[in-house]
């Protein structure tokens, strides 16, 4: 068994020799697929009974069995790293075996010595879920033609923690070590290579360049570098790319909100945690099937040892996780509030997520102590044009098409005689402060930039134009920035004007042979239409015009109750439009929906 660093490694190789999938092995051994996945990537240690069952399924002989059981129960090396580790940095440079000084899932220190230098921060708490993601990233890193893997994703998605977990499972694959390089404190691109040198223990020498020293040290090394938070020093990419090209055995795992765009780079977009759908039947029995709920529960218990998930509170916790976009940072910050608040009280306060999700641990970087700081870190890296577009995108509800973004968000206060905007939007432009007049911006470039830094996401539907949306937590910050810039009023007015013209242009098509196509267009924008109707108390004419134009849509789509509510509300606030054609049209639509 000396050839194997962990039971998980042995299991994975033996399964492949037997030409079994993880699902097939789970079925034959009588356990859950998730159990096999966790054992193989080292986030779960099997019981003796489970190890015996797996060994029997894989045809282990009686002579081999004691060694297999010993590997499973006592020989958990660097692979058995779910949590409860020693805090701070771990510097291990022993002579043989795996990394020592580690604590397994059951809290037992590994006694096997380690020959692989490891310099990785070890979190205090457990790592939850992400089994498939960990396995995929390890697979990418082990490909012979891959030298660089970049984990991307929005603020709070857990890129750093995922990278650390992957590194903790790989010591035996990198005989010359694994090194963690925190780049968040680096303020200038020229400091990136020196930061890498410091992490490797290379001292600067007068008269020798840092890049030369790194090349000389790494050229023949089989090592893994983890470069954390590269997004704010992207100008260092050319120099780093030259170094990487000269060190063919070195692998690099980068966490960044933007790609480095080096040749051969492989991107892994970190997804949110798994979370129950709105209609899912969630209880204590199946709560552990959802990573977001499991993370909330574990962190809530850490904050309040008396906390216990119940069948009554489980759906509330699930809704909290959904409202927080299943972002690990947001969930951890919310769960910490269980020291004072019950889950239903936390849920009731999520209308102001960024204020609730504050006061993280003092032993983590300031940008991770609150969700606002995490998002502000990315916002602060935007140039003026992209920051302007980012703020203005907050006026949309559940995203928008590129055309809508271009019309609503660009050209505020433009005084160009060739201005392409028409109708109501052009009238709104006259309200903009001339001191804040836009330069000509390009929607495609701006949207691309925000996609590249994970502040925006693209959503595709078959046969439809792509839509671009923000996560709810990011959009809340974006709206704060819009109001701080004094652009909230004009932004929401432009949004309302655009969607009023959109609805009125489509209305005649609802009586044509292409009705289904037009209904689908309105359905796609339904949240934006609701947002406009909700805002229309500031401009009753817009509300009444839109409600009247939507009568057939609500009728065809069976939104009878909702349609009546909006029509009654817009009629009630439109006192100045009594006895007009607009009022008559709205009253007629209300009559259709009432019958």
XYZ file of C-alpha atoms in Angstrom:
595
model
C 0.000 0.000 0.000
C 3.024 2.307 0.143
C 2.322 3.378 -3.436
C -0.885 5.101 -2.388
C -1.095 8.359 -0.463
C -4.726 7.934 0.566
C -7.578 5.492 0.461
C -9.308 7.817 -1.987
C -6.391 7.563 -4.415
C -6.372 3.773 -4.129
C -10.138 3.602 -4.614
C -10.089 5.796 -7.709
C -7.331 3.771 -9.383
C -8.775 0.387 -8.445
C -12.214 1.426 -9.716
C -10.745 2.483 -13.043
C -8.826 -0.779 -13.348
C -12.149 -2.580 -12.890
C -13.653 -0.247 -15.550
C -16.376 0.950 -13.203
C -17.953 4.379 -13.034
C -18.484 5.990 -9.646
C -22.210 5.368 -10.057
C -21.692 1.676 -10.808
C -19.394 1.247 -7.817
C -21.868 2.993 -5.515
C -24.682 0.768 -6.746
C -22.690 -2.457 -6.259
C -21.353 -1.449 -2.841
C -24.776 -0.329 -1.636
C -23.890 3.289 -0.874
C -24.659 6.742 -2.221
C -22.889 8.115 -5.305
C -22.003 11.222 -3.286
C -20.196 9.006 -0.749
C -17.925 7.570 -3.449
C -17.193 11.042 -4.801
C -16.288 12.400 -1.375
C -14.044 9.446 -0.528
C -12.168 9.660 -3.827
C -11.396 13.384 -3.521
C -10.552 13.027 0.148
C -13.344 14.948 1.821
C -14.709 11.888 3.631
C -13.061 9.006 5.466
C -14.910 5.690 5.158
C -15.941 3.665 8.163
C -14.387 0.220 8.567
C -17.599 -1.383 7.330
C -17.672 0.880 4.249
C -14.000 0.170 3.493
C -14.647 -3.586 3.729
C -17.686 -3.320 1.449
C -15.743 -1.361 -1.158
C -12.806 -3.747 -0.943
C -15.092 -6.758 -1.461
C -16.806 -5.063 -4.414
C -13.419 -4.387 -6.032
C -12.153 -7.921 -5.557
C -9.561 -7.345 -2.835
C -8.000 -10.593 -1.598
C -7.935 -11.639 2.054
C -4.191 -11.017 2.100
C -4.598 -7.436 0.851
C -7.550 -6.565 3.056
C -5.693 -5.614 6.287
C -3.534 -3.133 4.383
C -6.586 -1.633 2.700
C -8.403 -1.227 6.017
C -5.289 0.332 7.531
C -5.014 2.798 4.648
C -8.681 3.695 4.995
C -8.718 4.124 8.779
C -5.160 5.116 9.730
C -3.276 6.184 6.618
C -5.281 9.252 5.703
C -2.674 11.458 4.158
C -3.010 14.840 2.591
C -6.135 13.678 0.845
C -8.237 13.504 4.021
C -8.632 17.228 4.454
C -12.190 18.269 4.940
C -11.632 20.540 7.857
C -10.619 21.341 11.434
C -7.063 22.091 10.335
C -4.397 23.915 12.203
C -4.781 27.654 11.595
C -2.199 29.791 9.834
C 0.387 28.604 7.289
C 1.589 25.040 7.195
C 5.257 24.571 6.295
C 6.049 20.905 5.844
C 9.394 19.668 4.539
C 9.854 16.152 5.908
C 11.605 13.264 4.176
C 9.051 10.631 3.190
C 5.351 9.879 2.904
C 2.604 12.487 2.975
C 2.210 15.879 4.603
C 2.215 15.572 8.370
C 0.504 17.729 10.933
C -2.843 17.536 9.148
C -6.133 16.845 10.820
C -8.563 14.473 9.168
C -12.338 14.768 9.046
C -12.511 12.896 12.345
C -9.969 15.188 14.010
C -7.123 12.629 14.103
C -3.652 13.928 13.258
C -1.993 12.035 10.430
C 1.119 10.242 11.561
C 2.684 9.716 8.152
C 5.731 11.834 7.450
C 5.824 14.098 4.384
C 8.452 14.612 1.721
C 6.549 17.263 -0.208
C 6.975 20.944 0.707
C 3.568 22.526 1.202
C 2.891 26.165 1.949
C -0.868 26.588 1.975
C -3.121 28.396 4.484
C -5.222 25.889 6.368
C -8.765 27.122 7.183
C -10.178 26.436 10.641
C -13.584 25.265 9.493
C -14.732 22.422 7.290
C -14.956 22.420 3.523
C -18.510 21.698 2.369
C -19.553 20.149 -0.929
C -17.907 20.915 -4.279
C -16.956 17.257 -4.807
C -17.503 17.303 -8.581
C -15.765 20.670 -8.895
C -12.698 19.503 -6.975
C -12.458 16.386 -9.108
C -12.785 18.377 -12.352
C -10.101 20.902 -11.366
C -7.701 18.132 -10.359
C -8.350 16.469 -13.716
C -7.547 19.716 -15.573
C -4.339 20.240 -13.613
C -3.153 16.727 -14.302
C -3.544 17.000 -18.080
C -0.105 16.971 -19.674
C -0.920 19.884 -21.980
C -2.252 22.099 -19.181
C 0.039 24.487 -17.363
C -2.478 27.056 -16.162
C -5.989 26.670 -14.732
C -7.882 29.806 -13.714
C -10.830 29.679 -11.323
C -13.189 32.546 -12.144
C -16.472 33.689 -10.683
C -18.241 36.583 -8.957
C -17.306 37.975 -5.529
C -18.081 35.565 -2.704
C -18.333 32.439 -4.886
C -15.509 30.687 -2.982
C -12.647 30.624 -5.500
C -9.874 30.900 -2.907
C -11.300 28.220 -0.641
C -11.828 25.865 -3.560
C -8.259 26.400 -4.731
C -6.916 25.636 -1.252
C -8.983 22.449 -1.073
C -7.660 21.274 -4.431
C -4.088 21.994 -3.336
C -4.558 20.045 -0.115
C -5.310 16.901 -2.120
C -2.304 17.056 -4.441
C 1.014 16.915 -2.503
C 2.122 13.597 -3.954
C 1.631 14.902 -7.497
C 4.164 17.716 -7.057
C 7.423 16.432 -5.633
C 8.933 19.935 -5.496
C 6.073 21.417 -3.554
C 2.876 23.446 -3.547
C 3.081 27.163 -2.832
C 0.291 29.633 -2.109
C 0.936 33.216 -3.264
C -1.588 35.809 -1.943
C -1.736 38.674 -4.430
C -4.449 40.774 -2.761
C -1.840 42.759 -0.754
C 0.202 43.401 -3.923
C -0.456 46.954 -5.079
C 1.586 47.070 -8.305
C 1.984 44.587 -11.195
C 5.757 44.840 -10.809
C 5.474 43.262 -7.369
C 3.908 39.997 -8.578
C 7.126 38.146 -9.434
C 8.792 39.244 -6.160
C 5.719 37.960 -4.284
C 6.120 34.571 -5.963
C 9.819 34.561 -5.093
C 9.061 35.280 -1.416
C 6.542 32.430 -1.306
C 9.208 30.087 -2.692
C 11.780 31.296 -0.172
C 13.995 32.864 -2.855
C 15.939 35.849 -1.577
C 16.616 38.740 -3.923
C 20.270 39.195 -4.856
C 21.801 42.483 -5.907
C 22.494 42.469 -9.627
C 20.169 39.554 -10.409
C 16.647 40.030 -11.730
C 13.767 38.414 -9.900
C 12.541 36.822 -13.125
C 15.990 35.300 -13.681
C 16.113 33.949 -10.145
C 12.648 32.423 -10.516
C 13.521 30.870 -13.856
C 16.689 29.371 -12.417
C 14.796 27.940 -9.455
C 11.675 26.670 -11.238
C 12.976 25.622 -14.648
C 13.205 21.929 -13.773
C 10.886 21.873 -10.769
C 7.667 19.880 -10.612
C 5.678 22.289 -8.493
C 2.237 23.844 -8.168
C 1.812 27.584 -7.655
C -1.512 28.927 -6.403
C -1.817 32.615 -7.282
C -4.744 34.029 -5.351
C -6.618 37.187 -6.478
C -4.859 38.050 -9.731
C -7.592 40.355 -11.061
C -6.145 43.668 -9.880
C -2.612 43.074 -11.223
C -3.419 41.838 -14.731
C -0.710 44.075 -16.197
C 1.743 41.578 -14.713
C 0.458 38.838 -17.031
C 3.093 39.281 -19.808
C 6.030 38.929 -17.405
C 4.372 36.015 -15.627
C 3.560 34.358 -18.960
C 7.205 34.515 -19.989
C 8.219 32.850 -16.742
C 5.599 30.119 -17.108
C 6.722 29.362 -20.670
C 10.268 28.697 -19.414
C 9.187 26.297 -16.652
C 7.367 23.430 -18.411
C 6.909 21.235 -15.319
C 5.366 23.958 -13.176
C 1.576 24.034 -12.917
C -0.317 27.140 -11.881
C -3.761 27.424 -10.305
C -5.027 31.012 -10.380
C -8.058 32.495 -8.649
C -9.273 35.647 -10.355
C -12.433 37.481 -11.308
C -10.953 37.861 -14.796
C -9.020 35.514 -17.071
C -5.289 36.040 -17.623
C -5.744 35.283 -21.351
C -2.481 33.417 -21.700
C -2.022 30.733 -24.347
C -3.161 27.346 -23.068
C -5.092 28.797 -20.109
C -8.053 26.676 -19.056
C -10.924 28.420 -17.336
C -13.039 26.821 -14.634
C -16.036 28.973 -13.763
C -16.893 28.269 -10.150
C -20.653 27.728 -9.832
C -22.836 28.605 -6.834
C -23.501 25.869 -4.313
C -26.369 23.504 -4.995
C -29.626 24.814 -3.557
C -33.227 23.536 -3.505
C -35.576 24.954 -6.107
C -38.509 27.135 -4.992
C -40.901 24.184 -5.129
C -38.569 21.590 -3.607
C -39.749 19.639 -0.563
C -36.879 20.324 1.836
C -36.571 18.734 5.278
C -33.893 17.507 7.675
C -33.940 14.167 5.841
C -32.712 15.536 2.509
C -31.092 18.822 3.563
C -27.559 17.430 3.245
C -28.233 16.846 -0.471
C -27.969 20.605 -0.961
C -24.562 22.163 -0.410
C -25.898 25.625 0.397
C -28.202 24.340 3.155
C -25.447 22.115 4.565
C -23.003 25.050 4.656
C -25.536 27.291 6.400
C -26.260 24.589 8.964
C -22.600 23.930 9.765
C -21.752 27.616 10.115
C -24.892 28.276 12.165
C -23.872 25.544 14.610
C -20.416 27.124 14.826
C -22.049 30.448 15.724
C -24.589 28.907 18.106
C -23.926 25.337 19.309
C -27.615 25.030 20.205
C -28.722 25.661 16.616
C -30.477 22.700 15.048
C -32.044 22.452 11.633
C -35.633 21.255 11.875
C -38.284 20.302 9.354
C -39.881 23.670 10.079
C -36.731 25.750 9.649
C -35.252 23.830 6.688
C -37.481 25.536 4.045
C -36.635 28.918 5.595
C -32.905 28.200 5.402
C -33.337 27.041 1.803
C -35.072 30.318 0.917
C -32.283 32.297 2.610
C -29.746 30.444 0.462
C -31.745 31.094 -2.711
C -32.061 34.783 -1.887
C -28.288 34.924 -1.396
C -27.658 33.400 -4.848
C -26.111 30.338 -3.112
C -22.862 32.310 -2.661
C -20.712 30.684 0.048
C -19.478 33.986 1.511
C -23.007 35.369 1.747
C -24.297 32.151 3.333
C -21.501 32.069 5.906
C -22.121 35.693 6.877
C -25.869 35.078 7.170
C -25.375 31.926 9.235
C -23.163 33.852 11.659
C -26.256 35.910 12.530
C -27.794 32.792 14.112
C -25.940 33.807 17.252
C -28.704 36.413 17.660
C -31.422 35.770 15.066
C -33.548 32.761 14.180
C -33.631 31.781 10.474
C -37.056 33.358 9.867
C -35.771 36.644 11.334
C -32.721 36.522 9.063
C -34.983 35.933 6.057
C -37.177 38.911 6.950
C -34.094 41.157 6.976
C -32.764 40.111 3.578
C -34.384 43.088 1.861
C -31.114 44.800 2.780
C -28.640 42.006 2.240
C -25.473 44.052 2.207
C -26.141 45.521 5.647
C -27.130 42.192 7.188
C -24.137 40.353 5.748
C -21.436 42.210 7.635
C -19.059 41.511 10.501
C -17.171 38.520 9.181
C -14.170 37.028 10.951
C -11.324 39.381 11.806
C -8.807 36.761 10.703
C -9.825 36.963 7.046
C -8.963 39.750 4.580
C -11.128 42.859 4.923
C -12.565 42.342 1.436
C -14.060 39.034 2.689
C -15.412 40.310 6.013
C -18.562 41.707 4.431
C -20.261 40.998 1.144
C -20.214 44.723 0.360
C -16.422 44.801 0.638
C -16.097 41.728 -1.576
C -18.117 43.372 -4.338
C -16.554 46.795 -3.784
C -13.135 45.212 -4.392
C -14.221 44.307 -7.958
C -16.054 47.589 -8.525
C -12.953 49.547 -7.571
C -10.987 47.840 -10.353
C -13.334 49.073 -13.114
C -12.445 52.019 -15.301
C -14.847 54.981 -15.385
C -16.846 53.763 -18.393
C -17.346 50.220 -17.111
C -18.187 51.518 -13.626
C -20.846 53.776 -15.146
C -22.414 50.898 -17.069
C -22.244 48.652 -13.995
C -24.220 51.180 -11.941
C -26.845 51.728 -14.615
C -27.481 48.026 -15.147
C -29.054 47.948 -11.682
C -32.278 49.413 -13.106
C -33.112 46.136 -14.859
C -35.080 43.381 -13.167
C -33.710 39.908 -13.928
C -31.513 41.096 -16.757
C -31.953 42.548 -20.224
C -31.016 42.114 -23.866
C -28.056 43.929 -25.369
C -30.456 46.245 -27.240
C -32.212 47.224 -24.010
C -28.888 47.839 -22.288
C -27.684 50.019 -25.143
C -30.847 52.116 -25.166
C -31.358 52.484 -21.421
C -27.800 52.682 -20.103
C -25.830 54.620 -22.720
C -25.834 58.233 -23.864
C -27.345 59.924 -20.810
C -27.571 63.657 -21.370
C -26.153 63.349 -24.877
C -26.283 66.574 -26.873
C -25.202 65.083 -30.173
C -27.323 66.190 -33.180
C -27.107 62.666 -34.589
C -28.417 61.096 -31.390
C -30.113 57.829 -32.391
C -32.463 57.699 -29.412
C -36.073 58.518 -30.119
C -39.320 59.336 -28.430
C -39.524 59.265 -24.659
C -35.848 58.374 -24.159
C -34.782 61.504 -26.033
C -37.073 63.583 -23.840
C -35.525 62.043 -20.718
C -32.050 63.017 -21.926
C -32.993 66.660 -21.551
C -33.383 66.049 -17.804
C -29.828 64.831 -17.318
C -27.280 67.058 -15.650
C -25.165 68.488 -18.529
C -22.118 68.314 -16.248
C -22.511 64.533 -16.255
C -22.971 64.168 -20.005
C -21.756 60.814 -21.294
C -19.016 60.168 -23.718
C -20.121 57.825 -26.487
C -19.933 54.379 -24.967
C -20.166 50.970 -26.572
C -22.603 48.527 -25.003
C -20.914 45.447 -26.437
C -17.493 46.442 -25.096
C -18.931 47.376 -21.706
C -20.949 44.202 -21.309
C -17.940 42.133 -22.376
C -15.765 43.856 -19.778
C -18.254 43.192 -16.986
C -18.644 39.571 -18.078
C -14.868 39.178 -18.027
C -14.632 40.286 -14.393
C -17.639 38.189 -13.281
C -19.867 41.140 -12.336
C -22.365 40.160 -15.011
C -23.509 36.805 -16.336
C -24.954 35.721 -19.653
C -28.107 33.617 -19.705
C -29.094 31.773 -22.892
C -32.500 30.397 -23.799
C -33.121 28.289 -26.937
C -34.204 30.441 -29.856
C -33.985 33.692 -27.873
C -31.553 36.565 -27.693
C -29.033 36.149 -24.890
C -29.779 38.082 -21.728
C -27.342 39.636 -19.305
C -28.062 39.765 -15.601
C -26.480 40.396 -12.223
C -26.710 38.211 -9.156
C -29.109 39.794 -6.668
C -26.371 40.543 -4.134
C -24.280 42.307 -6.782
C -27.274 44.210 -8.114
C -28.047 45.579 -4.662
C -24.548 47.049 -4.481
C -24.881 48.363 -8.035
C -28.093 50.175 -7.105
C -26.378 51.750 -4.098
C -23.655 53.073 -6.398
C -26.265 54.384 -8.864
C -28.003 56.361 -6.125
C -24.706 57.636 -4.713
C -23.818 58.925 -8.184
C -27.108 60.840 -8.302
C -28.268 58.828 -11.329
C -31.083 56.807 -9.797
C -33.954 59.044 -10.880
C -32.957 59.445 -14.498
C -31.957 55.760 -14.751
C -35.307 54.443 -13.594
C -37.136 56.936 -15.799
C -35.163 55.829 -18.865
C -35.927 52.203 -17.954
C -39.646 52.933 -17.675
C -39.720 54.852 -20.959
C -37.946 52.089 -22.826
C -40.296 49.364 -21.621
C -43.398 51.486 -22.212
C -42.383 51.968 -25.842
C -41.496 48.266 -26.026
C -44.972 47.225 -24.829
C -46.836 49.684 -27.021
C -44.887 48.561 -30.092
C -45.765 44.918 -29.427
C -49.440 45.423 -28.504
C -50.819 45.328 -32.098
C -48.971 42.056 -32.714
C -51.041 40.360 -29.997
C -53.968 40.345 -32.435
C -51.909 38.948 -35.333
C -50.936 35.474 -36.528
C -47.562 35.936 -34.789
C -49.246 36.309 -31.416
C -47.245 33.529 -29.718
C -43.940 35.139 -30.647
C -45.048 38.496 -29.231
C -46.399 36.899 -26.062
C -43.049 35.206 -25.545
C -41.236 38.540 -25.936
C -43.421 40.080 -23.240
C -43.032 37.042 -20.987
C -39.256 37.323 -21.232
C -39.465 40.923 -20.005
C -42.220 40.383 -17.463
C -40.044 41.260 -14.453
C -38.942 44.492 -16.123
C -42.577 45.331 -16.875
C -43.509 44.708 -13.252
C -40.646 46.940 -12.149
C -41.921 49.738 -14.383
C -45.474 49.392 -13.108
C -44.218 49.422 -9.522
C -42.189 52.583 -10.196
C -44.998 54.330 -12.076
C -46.388 56.015 -8.962
C -43.717 58.605 -9.804
C -45.257 59.002 -13.284
C -48.894 57.834 -13.346
C -49.238 58.398 -17.089
C -46.545 55.836 -17.863
C -48.188 53.352 -15.510
C -51.659 53.780 -16.985
C -50.411 53.569 -20.568
C -48.459 50.387 -19.847
C -51.234 48.695 -17.880
C -53.748 49.427 -20.609
C -51.415 48.071 -23.291
C -50.807 44.858 -21.321
C -54.464 43.880 -21.007
C -54.426 41.285 -23.796
C -51.101 39.877 -22.580
C -52.442 39.291 -19.068
C -55.578 37.739 -20.516
C -53.832 35.366 -22.935
C -51.267 34.317 -20.321
C -53.847 33.807 -17.553
C -52.453 36.533 -15.278
C -55.992 37.584 -14.353
C -55.422 38.392 -10.677
C -52.119 40.164 -11.264
C -53.467 42.108 -14.227
C -56.486 43.345 -12.263
C -54.213 44.408 -9.401
C -51.958 46.483 -11.635
C -54.869 48.048 -13.517
C -56.660 49.003 -10.311
C -53.445 50.456 -8.848
C -52.586 52.537 -11.923
C -56.166 53.805 -12.247
C -56.185 54.818 -8.580
C -53.018 56.914 -8.902
C -53.965 58.603 -12.195
C -56.386 61.272 -10.899
C -55.248 63.783 -13.511
C -56.158 61.384 -16.314
C -59.839 60.918 -15.468
C -62.197 60.867 -18.447
C -59.415 60.428 -20.961
C -58.849 57.815 -23.649
C -56.093 56.305 -21.492
C -58.469 55.756 -18.599
C -61.120 54.286 -20.896
C -58.627 51.805 -22.360
C -57.470 50.707 -18.904
C -61.076 50.330 -17.687
C -61.902 48.213 -20.727
C -58.906 45.921 -20.013
C -60.001 45.651 -16.384
C -63.427 44.537 -17.591
C -61.919 41.759 -19.715
C -59.920 40.424 -16.816
C -62.869 40.583 -14.418
C -65.076 38.365 -16.590
